[in-house]
């Protein structure tokens, strides 16, 4: 911390700038947009449900499964968010994590942008000016992500319609195959990192498989639903145990 | 999933897609603008001594690392 008289170029009192009221308004605005979008999507799903053979119970189960499945990734994001609070202030972190929610992007972009501004995150050169530059670059980078989504989604939708006209069966197979491919690709990427990552992947996968099998054998769908959360927790526990056993990367 | 109460699947899904596409695009654009309002205020009006060249350098550094991911991730 430096004296209040210090200029932004020399003052390392970043939080004085990072907690400005307008940034709070921006953070609240982002969350309001997320809440409104969620409400619209849920309402649209409720309206479409009966037409595609999903009654209110099915929809409730789907919403609950989605919420449970989101818990694991959200925990990782919250942990990173806590570590970024001292560097970017509460409103800045809420905006970034609320919108993109990608741990890898936020930490990477923050560090790269601060480095380009000649500073190290939290280091002696991390002044109010460096914070503003890093925060802007991070946010502009996040905006590019959203812009790409906005521009590419209609292109993909047009391709989807064209495929549906050529062979409707493809559209029933492709989404399932794409999900399997996406999760396999994510899973295999973890294997090469460390034995602890592999252990977490295997234990998490086995837990989910076991839950799906039990749900089917016992005709208890709630086991499959909660199995998502359970497999995430067992994966986390396995990663911790494997790391403590020296199978991890040794990051404390 | 129950199948006894099937209404009109194509029309239901078409309505769902139309609503979520329209609302998704609109809320995303608003979210984009709101999220940029804070950093823009800081660099333009907060008198923090930020220069355009510093902003460009920092953005180029982030873009250099993440450009491909910006394009590939939304598609995948």
PDB file of C-alpha atoms in Angstrom:
ATOM      1  CA  UNK A   1       0.000   0.000   0.000  1.00  0.00           C
ATOM      2  CA  UNK A   2       1.209   3.510  -0.733  1.00  0.00           C
ATOM      3  CA  UNK A   3       0.187   6.917   0.493  1.00  0.00           C
ATOM      4  CA  UNK A   4      -3.059   8.400  -0.901  1.00  0.00           C
ATOM      5  CA  UNK A   5      -1.015  11.133  -2.593  1.00  0.00           C
ATOM      6  CA  UNK A   6       0.748   8.630  -4.866  1.00  0.00           C
ATOM      7  CA  UNK A   7      -0.110   8.785  -8.570  1.00  0.00           C
ATOM      8  CA  UNK A   8      -1.913   5.874 -10.305  1.00  0.00           C
ATOM      9  CA  UNK A   9       1.352   5.023 -12.073  1.00  0.00           C
ATOM     10  CA  UNK A  10       3.087   4.443  -8.728  1.00  0.00           C
ATOM     11  CA  UNK A  11       0.278   3.561  -6.315  1.00  0.00           C
ATOM     12  CA  UNK A  12      -0.133  -0.160  -5.651  1.00  0.00           C
ATOM     13  CA  UNK A  13      -3.420   0.444  -3.811  1.00  0.00           C
ATOM     14  CA  UNK A  14      -5.220  -1.415  -6.602  1.00  0.00           C
ATOM     15  CA  UNK A  15      -8.324  -2.196  -4.564  1.00  0.00           C
ATOM     16  CA  UNK A  16      -9.106   1.521  -4.187  1.00  0.00           C
ATOM     17  CA  UNK A  17      -9.693   1.567  -7.947  1.00  0.00           C
ATOM     18  CA  UNK A  18     -10.978  -2.001  -8.295  1.00  0.00           C
ATOM     19  CA  UNK A  19     -13.876  -1.374  -5.905  1.00  0.00           C
ATOM     20  CA  UNK A  20     -15.189   1.789  -7.561  1.00  0.00           C
ATOM     21  CA  UNK A  21     -19.006   2.034  -7.430  1.00  0.00           C
ATOM     22  CA  UNK A  22     -19.362   1.902 -11.221  1.00  0.00           C
ATOM     23  CA  UNK A  23     -17.592  -1.451 -11.306  1.00  0.00           C
ATOM     24  CA  UNK A  24     -20.106  -2.746  -8.744  1.00  0.00           C
ATOM     25  CA  UNK A  25     -22.962  -1.514 -10.932  1.00  0.00           C
ATOM     26  CA  UNK A  26     -21.376  -3.328 -13.894  1.00  0.00           C
ATOM     27  CA  UNK A  27     -21.033  -6.570 -11.876  1.00  0.00           C
ATOM     28  CA  UNK A  28     -24.651  -6.409 -10.699  1.00  0.00           C
ATOM     29  CA  UNK A  29     -25.743  -5.691 -14.283  1.00  0.00           C
ATOM     30  CA  UNK A  30     -23.963  -8.799 -15.555  1.00  0.00           C
ATOM     31  CA  UNK A  31     -25.620 -10.973 -12.923  1.00  0.00           C
ATOM     32  CA  UNK A  32     -28.999  -9.451 -13.709  1.00  0.00           C
ATOM     33  CA  UNK A  33     -28.497 -10.376 -17.380  1.00  0.00           C
ATOM     34  CA  UNK A  34     -27.552 -13.951 -16.388  1.00  0.00           C
ATOM     35  CA  UNK A  35     -30.657 -14.269 -14.177  1.00  0.00           C
ATOM     36  CA  UNK A  36     -32.955 -12.891 -16.886  1.00  0.00           C
ATOM     37  CA  UNK A  37     -31.442 -15.230 -19.508  1.00  0.00           C
ATOM     38  CA  UNK A  38     -31.861 -18.237 -17.200  1.00  0.00           C
ATOM     39  CA  UNK A  39     -35.497 -17.342 -16.500  1.00  0.00           C
ATOM     40  CA  UNK A  40     -36.262 -16.990 -20.226  1.00  0.00           C
ATOM     41  CA  UNK A  41     -34.613 -20.335 -21.046  1.00  0.00           C
ATOM     42  CA  UNK A  42     -36.440 -22.146 -18.230  1.00  0.00           C
ATOM     43  CA  UNK A  43     -39.761 -20.684 -19.323  1.00  0.00           C
ATOM     44  CA  UNK A  44     -39.080 -21.703 -22.942  1.00  0.00           C
ATOM     45  CA  UNK A  45     -38.191 -25.242 -21.814  1.00  0.00           C
ATOM     46  CA  UNK A  46     -41.409 -25.492 -19.743  1.00  0.00           C
ATOM     47  CA  UNK A  47     -43.452 -24.356 -22.736  1.00  0.00           C
ATOM     48  CA  UNK A  48     -41.757 -26.785 -25.152  1.00  0.00           C
ATOM     49  CA  UNK A  49     -41.720 -29.731 -22.719  1.00  0.00           C
ATOM     50  CA  UNK A  50     -45.196 -31.221 -23.366  1.00  0.00           C
ATOM     51  CA  UNK A  51     -44.667 -31.039 -27.131  1.00  0.00           C
ATOM     52  CA  UNK A  52     -41.545 -33.211 -26.954  1.00  0.00           C
ATOM     53  CA  UNK A  53     -42.880 -35.645 -24.362  1.00  0.00           C
ATOM     54  CA  UNK A  54     -41.408 -34.090 -21.222  1.00  0.00           C
ATOM     55  CA  UNK A  55     -43.863 -33.509 -18.395  1.00  0.00           C
ATOM     56  CA  UNK A  56     -43.289 -31.200 -15.414  1.00  0.00           C
ATOM     57  CA  UNK A  57     -41.589 -33.981 -13.460  1.00  0.00           C
ATOM     58  CA  UNK A  58     -39.136 -34.687 -16.305  1.00  0.00           C
ATOM     59  CA  UNK A  59     -38.323 -31.009 -16.554  1.00  0.00           C
ATOM     60  CA  UNK A  60     -37.772 -30.717 -12.786  1.00  0.00           C
ATOM     61  CA  UNK A  61     -35.402 -33.704 -12.909  1.00  0.00           C
ATOM     62  CA  UNK A  62     -33.534 -32.157 -15.868  1.00  0.00           C
ATOM     63  CA  UNK A  63     -33.132 -28.799 -14.155  1.00  0.00           C
ATOM     64  CA  UNK A  64     -31.952 -30.504 -10.959  1.00  0.00           C
ATOM     65  CA  UNK A  65     -29.463 -32.698 -12.862  1.00  0.00           C
ATOM     66  CA  UNK A  66     -28.076 -29.619 -14.583  1.00  0.00           C
ATOM     67  CA  UNK A  67     -27.711 -27.805 -11.272  1.00  0.00           C
ATOM     68  CA  UNK A  68     -25.950 -30.761  -9.646  1.00  0.00           C
ATOM     69  CA  UNK A  69     -23.623 -31.219 -12.641  1.00  0.00           C
ATOM     70  CA  UNK A  70     -22.680 -27.526 -12.480  1.00  0.00           C
ATOM     71  CA  UNK A  71     -21.588 -27.747  -8.840  1.00  0.00           C
ATOM     72  CA  UNK A  72     -18.199 -29.396  -9.489  1.00  0.00           C
ATOM     73  CA  UNK A  73     -16.905 -26.999 -12.160  1.00  0.00           C
ATOM     74  CA  UNK A  74     -18.317 -24.084 -10.126  1.00  0.00           C
ATOM     75  CA  UNK A  75     -16.279 -25.090  -7.067  1.00  0.00           C
ATOM     76  CA  UNK A  76     -13.070 -24.887  -9.128  1.00  0.00           C
ATOM     77  CA  UNK A  77     -14.119 -21.472 -10.456  1.00  0.00           C
ATOM     78  CA  UNK A  78     -14.958 -20.179  -6.951  1.00  0.00           C
ATOM     79  CA  UNK A  79     -11.544 -21.260  -5.622  1.00  0.00           C
ATOM     80  CA  UNK A  80      -9.766 -19.377  -8.407  1.00  0.00           C
ATOM     81  CA  UNK A  81     -12.120 -16.418  -7.957  1.00  0.00           C
ATOM     82  CA  UNK A  82     -11.126 -16.189  -4.276  1.00  0.00           C
ATOM     83  CA  UNK A  83      -7.451 -16.116  -5.202  1.00  0.00           C
ATOM     84  CA  UNK A  84      -8.084 -13.328  -7.733  1.00  0.00           C
ATOM     85  CA  UNK A  85     -10.044 -11.107  -5.313  1.00  0.00           C
ATOM     86  CA  UNK A  86      -6.951  -9.373  -3.958  1.00  0.00           C
ATOM     87  CA  UNK A  87      -5.682  -8.736  -7.490  1.00  0.00           C
ATOM     88  CA  UNK A  88      -8.838  -7.576  -9.295  1.00  0.00           C
ATOM     89  CA  UNK A  89     -11.293  -6.652  -6.523  1.00  0.00           C
ATOM     90  CA  UNK A  90     -14.705  -8.198  -5.958  1.00  0.00           C
ATOM     91  CA  UNK A  91     -16.679  -6.525  -8.795  1.00  0.00           C
ATOM     92  CA  UNK A  92     -14.027  -7.244 -11.423  1.00  0.00           C
ATOM     93  CA  UNK A  93     -13.806 -10.902 -10.444  1.00  0.00           C
ATOM     94  CA  UNK A  94     -17.602 -11.248 -10.356  1.00  0.00           C
ATOM     95  CA  UNK A  95     -17.904  -9.856 -13.871  1.00  0.00           C
ATOM     96  CA  UNK A  96     -15.139 -11.998 -15.341  1.00  0.00           C
ATOM     97  CA  UNK A  97     -16.040 -15.266 -13.602  1.00  0.00           C
ATOM     98  CA  UNK A  98     -19.770 -14.636 -14.010  1.00  0.00           C
ATOM     99  CA  UNK A  99     -19.504 -14.265 -17.765  1.00  0.00           C
ATOM    100  CA  UNK A 100     -16.775 -16.603 -18.967  1.00  0.00           C
ATOM    101  CA  UNK A 101     -16.286 -18.822 -15.931  1.00  0.00           C
ATOM    102  CA  UNK A 102     -13.126 -20.290 -17.444  1.00  0.00           C
ATOM    103  CA  UNK A 103     -10.451 -20.680 -14.818  1.00  0.00           C
ATOM    104  CA  UNK A 104      -7.725 -21.244 -17.409  1.00  0.00           C
ATOM    105  CA  UNK A 105      -8.619 -18.135 -19.412  1.00  0.00           C
ATOM    106  CA  UNK A 106      -9.045 -15.723 -16.507  1.00  0.00           C
ATOM    107  CA  UNK A 107      -5.787 -16.584 -14.743  1.00  0.00           C
ATOM    108  CA  UNK A 108      -3.854 -16.849 -18.012  1.00  0.00           C
ATOM    109  CA  UNK A 109      -5.183 -13.628 -19.495  1.00  0.00           C
ATOM    110  CA  UNK A 110      -4.685 -11.702 -16.239  1.00  0.00           C
ATOM    111  CA  UNK A 111      -1.071 -12.772 -15.982  1.00  0.00           C
ATOM    112  CA  UNK A 112      -0.275 -12.172 -19.678  1.00  0.00           C
ATOM    113  CA  UNK A 113      -1.952  -8.760 -19.719  1.00  0.00           C
ATOM    114  CA  UNK A 114      -0.183  -7.634 -16.536  1.00  0.00           C
ATOM    115  CA  UNK A 115       3.109  -8.868 -17.971  1.00  0.00           C
ATOM    116  CA  UNK A 116       2.518  -6.857 -21.130  1.00  0.00           C
ATOM    117  CA  UNK A 117       1.947  -3.813 -18.914  1.00  0.00           C
ATOM    118  CA  UNK A 118       5.389  -4.427 -17.409  1.00  0.00           C
ATOM    119  CA  UNK A 119       4.073  -5.777 -14.121  1.00  0.00           C
ATOM    120  CA  UNK A 120       3.640  -9.023 -12.291  1.00  0.00           C
ATOM    121  CA  UNK A 121       0.221  -9.724 -10.738  1.00  0.00           C
ATOM    122  CA  UNK A 122       0.444  -8.622  -7.106  1.00  0.00           C
ATOM    123  CA  UNK A 123       4.110  -7.639  -7.520  1.00  0.00           C
ATOM    124  CA  UNK A 124       5.679  -4.243  -6.735  1.00  0.00           C
ATOM    125  CA  UNK A 125       4.995  -3.022 -10.296  1.00  0.00           C
ATOM    126  CA  UNK A 126       1.308  -3.926 -10.129  1.00  0.00           C
ATOM    127  CA  UNK A 127       0.056  -0.352  -9.892  1.00  0.00           C
ATOM    128  CA  UNK A 128      -3.398   1.119 -10.408  1.00  0.00           C
ATOM    129  CA  UNK A 129      -2.434   1.812 -14.023  1.00  0.00           C
ATOM    130  CA  UNK A 130      -1.202  -1.757 -14.572  1.00  0.00           C
ATOM    131  CA  UNK A 131      -4.444  -3.044 -13.030  1.00  0.00           C
ATOM    132  CA  UNK A 132      -6.559  -0.940 -15.405  1.00  0.00           C
ATOM    133  CA  UNK A 133      -4.561  -2.159 -18.420  1.00  0.00           C
ATOM    134  CA  UNK A 134      -4.701  -5.815 -17.340  1.00  0.00           C
ATOM    135  CA  UNK A 135      -8.411  -5.634 -16.491  1.00  0.00           C
ATOM    136  CA  UNK A 136      -9.196  -4.003 -19.836  1.00  0.00           C
ATOM    137  CA  UNK A 137      -7.192  -6.587 -21.815  1.00  0.00           C
ATOM    138  CA  UNK A 138      -8.826  -9.448 -19.913  1.00  0.00           C
ATOM    139  CA  UNK A 139     -12.294  -8.030 -20.494  1.00  0.00           C
ATOM    140  CA  UNK A 140     -11.659  -7.253 -24.165  1.00  0.00           C
ATOM    141  CA  UNK A 141     -10.367 -10.802 -24.576  1.00  0.00           C
ATOM    142  CA  UNK A 142     -13.512 -12.156 -22.940  1.00  0.00           C
ATOM    143  CA  UNK A 143     -15.568  -9.965 -25.264  1.00  0.00           C
ATOM    144  CA  UNK A 144     -13.853 -11.546 -28.278  1.00  0.00           C
ATOM    145  CA  UNK A 145     -14.916 -14.938 -26.982  1.00  0.00           C
ATOM    146  CA  UNK A 146     -18.527 -13.812 -26.770  1.00  0.00           C
ATOM    147  CA  UNK A 147     -18.309 -12.100 -30.148  1.00  0.00           C
ATOM    148  CA  UNK A 148     -17.048 -15.316 -31.763  1.00  0.00           C
ATOM    149  CA  UNK A 149     -19.981 -17.171 -30.196  1.00  0.00           C
ATOM    150  CA  UNK A 150     -22.448 -14.573 -31.472  1.00  0.00           C
ATOM    151  CA  UNK A 151     -21.039 -14.693 -35.000  1.00  0.00           C
ATOM    152  CA  UNK A 152     -20.421 -18.433 -35.329  1.00  0.00           C
ATOM    153  CA  UNK A 153     -23.637 -19.756 -33.767  1.00  0.00           C
ATOM    154  CA  UNK A 154     -25.887 -18.694 -36.699  1.00  0.00           C
ATOM    155  CA  UNK A 155     -23.401 -20.313 -39.126  1.00  0.00           C
ATOM    156  CA  UNK A 156     -23.592 -23.569 -37.185  1.00  0.00           C
ATOM    157  CA  UNK A 157     -27.391 -23.366 -37.026  1.00  0.00           C
ATOM    158  CA  UNK A 158     -27.581 -23.008 -40.812  1.00  0.00           C
ATOM    159  CA  UNK A 159     -25.345 -26.079 -41.226  1.00  0.00           C
ATOM    160  CA  UNK A 160     -27.542 -27.987 -38.783  1.00  0.00           C
ATOM    161  CA  UNK A 161     -30.679 -27.160 -40.789  1.00  0.00           C
ATOM    162  CA  UNK A 162     -28.982 -28.220 -44.025  1.00  0.00           C
ATOM    163  CA  UNK A 163     -27.928 -31.553 -42.503  1.00  0.00           C
ATOM    164  CA  UNK A 164     -31.440 -32.096 -41.129  1.00  0.00           C
ATOM    165  CA  UNK A 165     -32.859 -31.664 -44.621  1.00  0.00           C
ATOM    166  CA  UNK A 166     -30.372 -34.147 -46.102  1.00  0.00           C
ATOM    167  CA  UNK A 167     -30.651 -36.808 -43.399  1.00  0.00           C
ATOM    168  CA  UNK A 168     -32.630 -36.180 -40.174  1.00  0.00           C
ATOM    169  CA  UNK A 169     -31.129 -39.295 -38.575  1.00  0.00           C
ATOM    170  CA  UNK A 170     -27.717 -37.622 -38.524  1.00  0.00           C
ATOM    171  CA  UNK A 171     -29.018 -34.986 -36.118  1.00  0.00           C
ATOM    172  CA  UNK A 172     -30.136 -37.622 -33.636  1.00  0.00           C
ATOM    173  CA  UNK A 173     -26.713 -39.298 -33.699  1.00  0.00           C
ATOM    174  CA  UNK A 174     -24.368 -36.307 -34.003  1.00  0.00           C
ATOM    175  CA  UNK A 175     -25.198 -34.543 -30.676  1.00  0.00           C
ATOM    176  CA  UNK A 176     -24.643 -37.752 -28.696  1.00  0.00           C
ATOM    177  CA  UNK A 177     -21.446 -38.552 -30.588  1.00  0.00           C
ATOM    178  CA  UNK A 178     -20.227 -34.979 -30.147  1.00  0.00           C
ATOM    179  CA  UNK A 179     -20.801 -35.186 -26.368  1.00  0.00           C
ATOM    180  CA  UNK A 180     -18.907 -38.473 -26.125  1.00  0.00           C
ATOM    181  CA  UNK A 181     -16.075 -37.053 -28.244  1.00  0.00           C
ATOM    182  CA  UNK A 182     -15.916 -33.821 -26.224  1.00  0.00           C
ATOM    183  CA  UNK A 183     -15.751 -35.599 -22.867  1.00  0.00           C
ATOM    184  CA  UNK A 184     -13.269 -38.175 -24.181  1.00  0.00           C
ATOM    185  CA  UNK A 185     -11.062 -35.404 -25.513  1.00  0.00           C
ATOM    186  CA  UNK A 186     -11.251 -33.529 -22.173  1.00  0.00           C
ATOM    187  CA  UNK A 187     -10.578 -36.744 -20.252  1.00  0.00           C
ATOM    188  CA  UNK A 188      -7.618 -37.857 -22.364  1.00  0.00           C
ATOM    189  CA  UNK A 189      -6.082 -34.387 -22.011  1.00  0.00           C
ATOM    190  CA  UNK A 190      -5.989 -34.949 -18.225  1.00  0.00           C
ATOM    191  CA  UNK A 191      -4.195 -38.300 -18.491  1.00  0.00           C
ATOM    192  CA  UNK A 192      -0.914 -36.830 -19.734  1.00  0.00           C
ATOM    193  CA  UNK A 193      -0.711 -34.219 -16.929  1.00  0.00           C
ATOM    194  CA  UNK A 194      -0.024 -36.499 -13.966  1.00  0.00           C
ATOM    195  CA  UNK A 195      -0.974 -39.797 -12.340  1.00  0.00           C
ATOM    196  CA  UNK A 196      -3.156 -37.872  -9.868  1.00  0.00           C
ATOM    197  CA  UNK A 197      -5.150 -36.418 -12.770  1.00  0.00           C
ATOM    198  CA  UNK A 198      -5.565 -39.914 -14.227  1.00  0.00           C
ATOM    199  CA  UNK A 199      -6.669 -41.257 -10.844  1.00  0.00           C
ATOM    200  CA  UNK A 200      -9.300 -38.511 -10.517  1.00  0.00           C
ATOM    201  CA  UNK A 201     -10.538 -39.228 -14.039  1.00  0.00           C
ATOM    202  CA  UNK A 202     -10.785 -42.987 -13.476  1.00  0.00           C
ATOM    203  CA  UNK A 203     -12.440 -42.710 -10.055  1.00  0.00           C
ATOM    204  CA  UNK A 204     -14.903 -40.038 -11.238  1.00  0.00           C
ATOM    205  CA  UNK A 205     -15.771 -42.053 -14.352  1.00  0.00           C
ATOM    206  CA  UNK A 206     -16.138 -45.277 -12.389  1.00  0.00           C
ATOM    207  CA  UNK A 207     -18.398 -43.576  -9.815  1.00  0.00           C
ATOM    208  CA  UNK A 208     -20.666 -42.226 -12.541  1.00  0.00           C
ATOM    209  CA  UNK A 209     -20.736 -45.614 -14.278  1.00  0.00           C
ATOM    210  CA  UNK A 210     -21.622 -47.310 -11.009  1.00  0.00           C
ATOM    211  CA  UNK A 211     -24.376 -44.771 -10.289  1.00  0.00           C
ATOM    212  CA  UNK A 212     -25.832 -45.194 -13.799  1.00  0.00           C
ATOM    213  CA  UNK A 213     -25.754 -48.988 -13.416  1.00  0.00           C
ATOM    214  CA  UNK A 214     -27.356 -48.885  -9.946  1.00  0.00           C
ATOM    215  CA  UNK A 215     -30.033 -46.454 -11.164  1.00  0.00           C
ATOM    216  CA  UNK A 216     -30.883 -48.784 -14.023  1.00  0.00           C
ATOM    217  CA  UNK A 217     -30.789 -52.026 -11.994  1.00  0.00           C
ATOM    218  CA  UNK A 218     -32.760 -50.646  -9.048  1.00  0.00           C
ATOM    219  CA  UNK A 219     -35.061 -48.469 -11.202  1.00  0.00           C
ATOM    220  CA  UNK A 220     -34.167 -45.444  -9.099  1.00  0.00           C
ATOM    221  CA  UNK A 221     -33.532 -42.480 -11.455  1.00  0.00           C
ATOM    222  CA  UNK A 222     -32.513 -40.190  -8.575  1.00  0.00           C
ATOM    223  CA  UNK A 223     -29.280 -42.197  -8.208  1.00  0.00           C
ATOM    224  CA  UNK A 224     -28.258 -41.256 -11.757  1.00  0.00           C
ATOM    225  CA  UNK A 225     -29.218 -37.647 -11.072  1.00  0.00           C
ATOM    226  CA  UNK A 226     -27.182 -37.339  -7.861  1.00  0.00           C
ATOM    227  CA  UNK A 227     -24.478 -39.600  -9.282  1.00  0.00           C
ATOM    228  CA  UNK A 228     -23.110 -36.585 -11.185  1.00  0.00           C
ATOM    229  CA  UNK A 229     -22.415 -34.690  -7.968  1.00  0.00           C
ATOM    230  CA  UNK A 230     -21.183 -37.838  -6.255  1.00  0.00           C
ATOM    231  CA  UNK A 231     -18.729 -38.645  -9.057  1.00  0.00           C
ATOM    232  CA  UNK A 232     -17.385 -35.080  -8.978  1.00  0.00           C
ATOM    233  CA  UNK A 233     -16.829 -35.319  -5.213  1.00  0.00           C
ATOM    234  CA  UNK A 234     -15.220 -38.765  -5.466  1.00  0.00           C
ATOM    235  CA  UNK A 235     -12.974 -37.479  -8.286  1.00  0.00           C
ATOM    236  CA  UNK A 236     -11.915 -34.535  -6.121  1.00  0.00           C
ATOM    237  CA  UNK A 237     -11.267 -36.823  -3.126  1.00  0.00           C
ATOM    238  CA  UNK A 238      -9.254 -39.229  -5.320  1.00  0.00           C
ATOM    239  CA  UNK A 239      -7.198 -36.335  -6.705  1.00  0.00           C
ATOM    240  CA  UNK A 240      -6.439 -35.126  -3.176  1.00  0.00           C
ATOM    241  CA  UNK A 241      -5.424 -38.601  -1.952  1.00  0.00           C
ATOM    242  CA  UNK A 242      -3.314 -39.251  -5.076  1.00  0.00           C
ATOM    243  CA  UNK A 243      -1.620 -35.875  -4.743  1.00  0.00           C
ATOM    244  CA  UNK A 244      -0.856 -36.504  -1.057  1.00  0.00           C
ATOM    245  CA  UNK A 245       0.602 -39.874  -2.095  1.00  0.00           C
ATOM    246  CA  UNK A 246       3.062 -38.052  -4.358  1.00  0.00           C
ATOM    247  CA  UNK A 247       1.369 -38.829  -7.672  1.00  0.00           C
ATOM    248  CA  UNK A 248       0.555 -35.200  -8.455  1.00  0.00           C
ATOM    249  CA  UNK A 249       2.593 -32.312  -9.760  1.00  0.00           C
ATOM    250  CA  UNK A 250       3.713 -31.301  -6.288  1.00  0.00           C
ATOM    251  CA  UNK A 251       1.904 -27.967  -6.446  1.00  0.00           C
ATOM    252  CA  UNK A 252       1.057 -26.801  -2.929  1.00  0.00           C
TER     253      UNK A 252
ATOM    254  CA  UNK B   1     -39.094 -39.375 -20.225  1.00  0.00           C
ATOM    255  CA  UNK B   2     -42.782 -39.961 -20.824  1.00  0.00           C
ATOM    256  CA  UNK B   3     -44.008 -40.308 -24.393  1.00  0.00           C
ATOM    257  CA  UNK B   4     -47.749 -40.494 -23.916  1.00  0.00           C
ATOM    258  CA  UNK B   5     -48.359 -36.741 -23.977  1.00  0.00           C
ATOM    259  CA  UNK B   6     -46.548 -35.912 -27.187  1.00  0.00           C
ATOM    260  CA  UNK B   7     -47.911 -32.732 -28.727  1.00  0.00           C
ATOM    261  CA  UNK B   8     -46.258 -31.314 -31.793  1.00  0.00           C
ATOM    262  CA  UNK B   9     -42.509 -31.985 -31.386  1.00  0.00           C
ATOM    263  CA  UNK B  10     -41.198 -30.072 -34.440  1.00  0.00           C
ATOM    264  CA  UNK B  11     -43.279 -26.985 -33.655  1.00  0.00           C
ATOM    265  CA  UNK B  12     -42.436 -27.099 -29.912  1.00  0.00           C
ATOM    266  CA  UNK B  13     -38.738 -27.426 -30.632  1.00  0.00           C
ATOM    267  CA  UNK B  14     -38.880 -24.734 -33.295  1.00  0.00           C
ATOM    268  CA  UNK B  15     -40.504 -22.350 -30.807  1.00  0.00           C
ATOM    269  CA  UNK B  16     -37.956 -23.284 -28.145  1.00  0.00           C
ATOM    270  CA  UNK B  17     -35.048 -22.741 -30.549  1.00  0.00           C
ATOM    271  CA  UNK B  18     -36.465 -19.436 -31.779  1.00  0.00           C
ATOM    272  CA  UNK B  19     -37.007 -18.112 -28.225  1.00  0.00           C
ATOM    273  CA  UNK B  20     -33.623 -19.196 -26.877  1.00  0.00           C
ATOM    274  CA  UNK B  21     -31.764 -18.011 -29.987  1.00  0.00           C
ATOM    275  CA  UNK B  22     -33.373 -14.568 -29.858  1.00  0.00           C
ATOM    276  CA  UNK B  23     -33.084 -14.179 -26.089  1.00  0.00           C
ATOM    277  CA  UNK B  24     -29.591 -15.683 -26.033  1.00  0.00           C
ATOM    278  CA  UNK B  25     -28.293 -13.267 -28.646  1.00  0.00           C
ATOM    279  CA  UNK B  26     -29.926 -10.266 -27.017  1.00  0.00           C
ATOM    280  CA  UNK B  27     -28.818 -11.056 -23.449  1.00  0.00           C
ATOM    281  CA  UNK B  28     -25.311 -11.880 -24.665  1.00  0.00           C
ATOM    282  CA  UNK B  29     -24.986  -8.523 -26.433  1.00  0.00           C
ATOM    283  CA  UNK B  30     -26.260  -6.701 -23.333  1.00  0.00           C
ATOM    284  CA  UNK B  31     -23.908  -8.742 -21.105  1.00  0.00           C
ATOM    285  CA  UNK B  32     -21.031  -7.937 -23.443  1.00  0.00           C
ATOM    286  CA  UNK B  33     -21.711  -4.197 -23.254  1.00  0.00           C
ATOM    287  CA  UNK B  34     -22.237  -4.190 -19.485  1.00  0.00           C
ATOM    288  CA  UNK B  35     -19.058  -6.200 -18.901  1.00  0.00           C
ATOM    289  CA  UNK B  36     -17.014  -3.762 -20.969  1.00  0.00           C
ATOM    290  CA  UNK B  37     -18.506  -0.667 -19.338  1.00  0.00           C
ATOM    291  CA  UNK B  38     -16.383  -1.041 -16.170  1.00  0.00           C
ATOM    292  CA  UNK B  39     -12.973  -1.427 -17.834  1.00  0.00           C
ATOM    293  CA  UNK B  40     -13.816   1.267 -20.400  1.00  0.00           C
ATOM    294  CA  UNK B  41     -14.726   3.672 -17.600  1.00  0.00           C
ATOM    295  CA  UNK B  42     -11.425   2.924 -15.871  1.00  0.00           C
ATOM    296  CA  UNK B  43      -9.248   3.525 -18.911  1.00  0.00           C
ATOM    297  CA  UNK B  44     -11.202   6.479 -20.334  1.00  0.00           C
ATOM    298  CA  UNK B  45     -12.507   8.463 -17.387  1.00  0.00           C
ATOM    299  CA  UNK B  46     -10.777   7.388 -14.156  1.00  0.00           C
ATOM    300  CA  UNK B  47      -7.598   9.331 -14.937  1.00  0.00           C
ATOM    301  CA  UNK B  48      -5.285   6.401 -14.266  1.00  0.00           C
ATOM    302  CA  UNK B  49      -2.654   7.379 -16.809  1.00  0.00           C
ATOM    303  CA  UNK B  50      -3.477   4.538 -19.191  1.00  0.00           C
ATOM    304  CA  UNK B  51      -2.121   4.989 -22.722  1.00  0.00           C
ATOM    305  CA  UNK B  52      -3.584   3.578 -25.928  1.00  0.00           C
ATOM    306  CA  UNK B  53      -0.320   1.838 -26.772  1.00  0.00           C
ATOM    307  CA  UNK B  54      -0.294   0.055 -23.379  1.00  0.00           C
ATOM    308  CA  UNK B  55      -3.856  -1.154 -24.001  1.00  0.00           C
ATOM    309  CA  UNK B  56      -3.010  -2.364 -27.499  1.00  0.00           C
ATOM    310  CA  UNK B  57       0.121  -4.163 -26.308  1.00  0.00           C
ATOM    311  CA  UNK B  58      -1.752  -5.921 -23.496  1.00  0.00           C
ATOM    312  CA  UNK B  59      -4.663  -6.889 -25.754  1.00  0.00           C
ATOM    313  CA  UNK B  60      -2.276  -8.167 -28.447  1.00  0.00           C
ATOM    314  CA  UNK B  61      -0.503 -10.303 -25.840  1.00  0.00           C
ATOM    315  CA  UNK B  62      -3.800 -11.854 -24.712  1.00  0.00           C
ATOM    316  CA  UNK B  63      -4.960 -12.285 -28.319  1.00  0.00           C
ATOM    317  CA  UNK B  64      -1.685 -13.959 -29.260  1.00  0.00           C
ATOM    318  CA  UNK B  65      -2.321 -16.662 -26.711  1.00  0.00           C
ATOM    319  CA  UNK B  66      -6.076 -17.081 -26.913  1.00  0.00           C
ATOM    320  CA  UNK B  67      -7.034 -16.155 -30.482  1.00  0.00           C
ATOM    321  CA  UNK B  68      -7.410 -19.740 -31.665  1.00  0.00           C
ATOM    322  CA  UNK B  69      -9.381 -20.702 -28.529  1.00  0.00           C
ATOM    323  CA  UNK B  70     -11.779 -17.765 -29.056  1.00  0.00           C
ATOM    324  CA  UNK B  71     -12.716 -19.269 -32.404  1.00  0.00           C
ATOM    325  CA  UNK B  72     -12.500 -22.968 -31.659  1.00  0.00           C
ATOM    326  CA  UNK B  73     -14.222 -23.189 -28.278  1.00  0.00           C
ATOM    327  CA  UNK B  74     -17.621 -21.746 -29.226  1.00  0.00           C
ATOM    328  CA  UNK B  75     -17.722 -24.133 -32.189  1.00  0.00           C
ATOM    329  CA  UNK B  76     -16.752 -27.213 -30.198  1.00  0.00           C
TER     330      UNK B  76
END
